[in-house]
Coordinates of C-alpha atoms in Angstrom, one line a residue:
Chain A
X9 CA 0.0 0.0 0.0
X10 CA 0.9 3.7 -0.1
X11 CA 1.6 3.9 3.6
X12 CA 1.7 1.8 6.8
X13 CA -1.8 0.9 7.8
X14 CA -2.7 0.0 11.4
X15 CA -6.0 -1.3 12.7
X16 CA -8.0 -0.7 14.8
X17 CA -7.2 3.0 15.2
X18 CA -8.8 2.9 18.7
X19 CA -9.4 0.0 21.0
X20 CA -11.0 0.1 24.5
X21 CA -10.8 -3.2 26.4
X22 CA -11.4 -4.4 29.8
X23 CA -8.6 -5.3 32.1
X24 CA -7.7 -9.0 31.8
X25 CA -8.8 -9.3 28.2
X26 CA -6.5 -10.2 25.2
X27 CA -6.1 -7.8 22.3
X28 CA -4.6 -8.0 18.8
X29 CA -3.3 -5.0 17.0
X30 CA -2.6 -5.3 13.2
X31 CA 0.0 -3.6 11.0
X32 CA 0.2 -3.7 7.3
X33 CA 3.6 -2.3 6.1
X34 CA 4.5 -0.7 2.9
X35 CA 4.7 -3.2 0.1
X36 CA 8.4 -4.2 -0.4
X37 CA 9.6 -3.0 2.9
X38 CA 11.5 -5.9 4.5
X39 CA 11.8 -4.4 8.0
X40 CA 8.9 -3.9 10.4
X41 CA 9.0 -2.3 13.9
X42 CA 6.6 -1.9 16.7
X43 CA 7.0 1.0 19.2
X44 CA 4.9 2.1 22.1
X45 CA 4.2 5.8 22.8
X46 CA 2.9 6.5 26.3
X47 CA 2.8 9.5 28.6
X48 CA 5.9 9.7 30.8
X49 CA 7.7 7.0 28.8
X50 CA 8.1 8.6 25.4
X51 CA 8.6 6.2 22.5
X52 CA 9.8 2.7 23.4
X53 CA 11.1 0.1 21.0
X54 CA 9.2 -3.2 21.3
X55 CA 10.2 -5.6 18.5
X56 CA 11.9 -5.7 15.1
X57 CA 11.3 -8.0 12.2
X58 CA 13.7 -8.2 9.2
X59 CA 12.8 -10.6 6.4
X60 CA 13.0 -14.2 7.5
X61 CA 15.5 -13.6 10.3
X62 CA 14.6 -14.2 13.9
X63 CA 13.0 -11.0 15.4
X64 CA 14.6 -8.8 18.0
X65 CA 12.1 -9.1 20.8
X66 CA 14.4 -7.3 23.4
X67 CA 11.9 -4.4 23.9
X68 CA 8.8 -6.4 24.8
X69 CA 8.0 -5.4 28.4
X70 CA 6.7 -8.8 29.6
X71 CA 5.8 -12.2 28.4
X72 CA 2.2 -11.0 28.0
X73 CA 3.3 -9.3 24.8
X74 CA 4.0 -11.2 21.6
X75 CA 4.2 -10.4 17.9
X76 CA 4.3 -12.3 14.7
X77 CA 4.8 -11.4 11.1
X78 CA 3.3 -13.7 8.5
X79 CA 4.7 -14.1 5.0
X80 CA 7.1 -11.3 5.6
X81 CA 4.3 -8.8 5.4
X82 CA 1.4 -8.2 7.9
X83 CA 2.3 -8.2 11.6
X84 CA 0.1 -8.7 14.6
X85 CA 1.0 -7.6 18.1
X86 CA -0.9 -9.5 20.8
X87 CA -1.2 -8.4 24.4
X88 CA -2.6 -11.1 26.8
X89 CA -4.4 -10.3 30.1
X90 CA -4.2 -6.6 29.5
X91 CA -3.4 -4.3 32.4
X92 CA -4.1 -0.6 32.8
X93 CA -0.4 0.2 32.3
X94 CA -0.7 -1.2 28.8
X95 CA -2.7 1.8 27.8
X96 CA -0.7 3.7 25.2
X97 CA -0.5 4.3 21.4
X98 CA 1.1 1.4 19.6
X99 CA 3.0 2.5 16.5
X100 CA 4.1 0.3 13.7
X101 CA 6.8 1.3 11.2
X102 CA 8.4 -0.2 8.2
X103 CA 11.5 0.5 6.1
X104 CA 13.7 -0.7 3.3
X105 CA 16.9 -2.3 4.5
X106 CA 17.6 -1.4 8.1
X107 CA 16.1 2.0 8.0
X108 CA 19.1 3.9 6.8
X109 CA 16.8 6.6 5.3
X110 CA 14.3 6.5 8.2
X111 CA 11.2 4.6 8.9
X112 CA 7.6 5.2 7.7
X113 CA 5.2 5.1 10.7
X114 CA 1.6 4.3 10.7
X115 CA -1.0 6.4 12.5
X116 CA -1.0 4.0 15.5
X117 CA -3.6 2.2 17.6
X118 CA -4.7 3.9 20.7
X119 CA -5.3 1.2 23.3
X120 CA -7.2 2.1 26.5
X121 CA -7.5 -0.6 29.2
X122 CA -10.4 0.1 31.6
Chain B
X146 CA 23.2 2.3 25.8
X147 CA 22.1 4.8 23.3
X148 CA 20.1 7.8 24.4
X149 CA 18.7 11.1 23.2
X150 CA 18.1 14.2 25.3
X151 CA 16.1 17.1 23.9
X152 CA 14.9 20.3 25.5
X153 CA 11.7 20.1 27.4
X154 CA 8.7 22.0 26.3
X155 CA 6.3 23.2 25.8
X156 CA 7.5 26.0 23.6
X157 CA 5.2 28.8 22.6
X158 CA 6.1 31.2 19.9
X159 CA 4.6 33.9 17.8
X160 CA 4.4 33.6 14.0
X161 CA 7.6 34.5 12.2
X162 CA 9.7 33.9 15.4
X163 CA 13.0 31.9 15.3
X164 CA 12.7 28.3 16.6
X165 CA 15.5 26.2 18.1
X166 CA 15.0 22.8 19.7
X167 CA 18.2 21.5 21.3
X168 CA 19.1 17.8 21.0
X169 CA 22.1 15.9 22.3
X170 CA 22.8 12.2 22.1
X171 CA 25.0 9.4 23.5
X172 CA 25.8 6.5 21.3
X173 CA 28.5 4.1 20.4
X174 CA 29.7 4.0 16.8
X175 CA 28.4 6.3 14.1
X176 CA 24.7 6.7 14.4
X177 CA 22.4 8.4 11.9
X178 CA 20.3 11.3 13.3
X179 CA 16.7 12.2 12.6
X180 CA 14.0 14.7 13.4
X181 CA 10.5 13.4 13.3
X182 CA 7.4 15.6 13.6
X183 CA 3.9 14.6 14.9
X184 CA 1.1 17.0 13.9
X185 CA -2.1 17.0 16.0
X186 CA -4.0 13.8 15.3
X187 CA -1.5 12.4 12.9
X188 CA 1.3 9.9 13.0
X189 CA 5.1 10.4 13.1
X190 CA 6.6 11.9 9.9
X191 CA 10.2 12.1 9.1
X192 CA 11.2 15.7 8.9
X193 CA 14.9 15.5 8.1
X194 CA 18.0 13.4 8.6
X195 CA 21.8 13.4 8.6
X196 CA 23.9 10.3 8.3
X197 CA 27.4 11.4 9.1
X198 CA 29.3 14.2 10.9
X199 CA 28.9 17.7 9.5
X200 CA 25.9 16.7 7.3
X201 CA 23.1 19.2 7.3
X202 CA 19.6 17.9 7.0
X203 CA 16.9 20.3 5.7
X204 CA 13.2 20.2 4.9
X205 CA 10.3 22.7 5.0
X206 CA 12.6 25.5 6.2
X207 CA 13.9 23.4 9.1
X208 CA 17.6 22.6 9.4
X209 CA 19.8 20.6 11.7
X210 CA 23.5 19.9 11.5
X211 CA 25.2 16.7 12.8
X212 CA 27.9 17.9 15.2
X213 CA 30.0 15.0 16.3
X214 CA 32.3 17.1 18.5
X215 CA 29.4 18.3 20.6
X216 CA 27.2 15.2 20.0
X217 CA 24.3 17.5 19.0
X218 CA 21.7 17.8 16.3
X219 CA 19.8 21.0 17.1
X220 CA 16.7 21.8 15.0
X221 CA 16.2 25.3 13.8
X222 CA 13.7 27.3 11.7
X223 CA 14.1 31.0 10.9
X224 CA 10.5 32.0 10.7
X225 CA 7.8 29.7 12.1
X226 CA 4.2 29.5 11.0
X227 CA 1.0 28.4 12.8
X228 CA 1.1 25.2 10.7
X229 CA 4.4 24.3 12.4
X230 CA 2.6 23.6 15.7
X231 CA 3.4 20.0 16.5
X232 CA 5.5 17.7 18.6
X233 CA 9.1 17.3 17.5
X234 CA 11.2 14.2 18.2
X235 CA 14.9 13.9 17.9
X236 CA 16.1 10.3 17.2
X237 CA 19.2 8.4 16.5
X238 CA 19.5 5.1 14.6
X239 CA 22.2 2.7 15.6
X240 CA 22.3 -0.6 13.7
X241 CA 18.5 -0.9 13.0
X242 CA 17.0 0.5 16.2
X243 CA 15.7 4.1 16.6
X244 CA 16.0 5.7 20.0
X245 CA 13.9 8.8 20.5
X246 CA 14.0 11.8 22.7
X247 CA 11.0 12.7 24.9
X248 CA 9.6 15.1 22.3
X249 CA 9.1 18.9 22.4
X250 CA 5.6 20.4 22.0
X251 CA 5.7 23.6 19.9
X252 CA 2.8 25.9 19.7
X253 CA 2.9 28.8 17.2
X254 CA 0.4 31.7 17.8
X255 CA -0.8 33.9 15.0

């Protein structure tokens, strides 16, 4: 597509429920990243996918968080047993190569856990 | 580890004023440096970049020069407009990972 597409744009969920956030990167971009933007924490790196290589999961805050990327394209970020501190905007980005010329970000999914 | 420090906001300016947002970094190796902008209700957009020392990135009247000796990448614009009201993020890329500053909110009044 023309840009990075994320869905849903907004999600309200009850504490303890599982949520799935979707990211559709720019066609042809081999690298895909998830970041979290929250008040007081700024922008935090979560996970990085590059082609068929093993992802860098070093930024995932707990084992309740997981992500997968199917067919080298669409990615899903899953948060199990959501907590209120998971409330944030989850941003997806994609790039050619390793982002030497910058990443293209999606508009994000605003997650609110009540 | 890598880190980026940028001046805290919020910054409020009048139209046609000069804008500077300071950014300094700590990193190993030779990172690339970026400024991203987030307009109200929109996603992050790449504003400008510099990939090596003494490079100057520029876009939409904004400029920033990669200063290795002072580990800085300050953002400047000579005459701001109301449409420049946004949150500005300084970032560095080392290997494949972007590290961001906390962001500076800029409001330009007519």
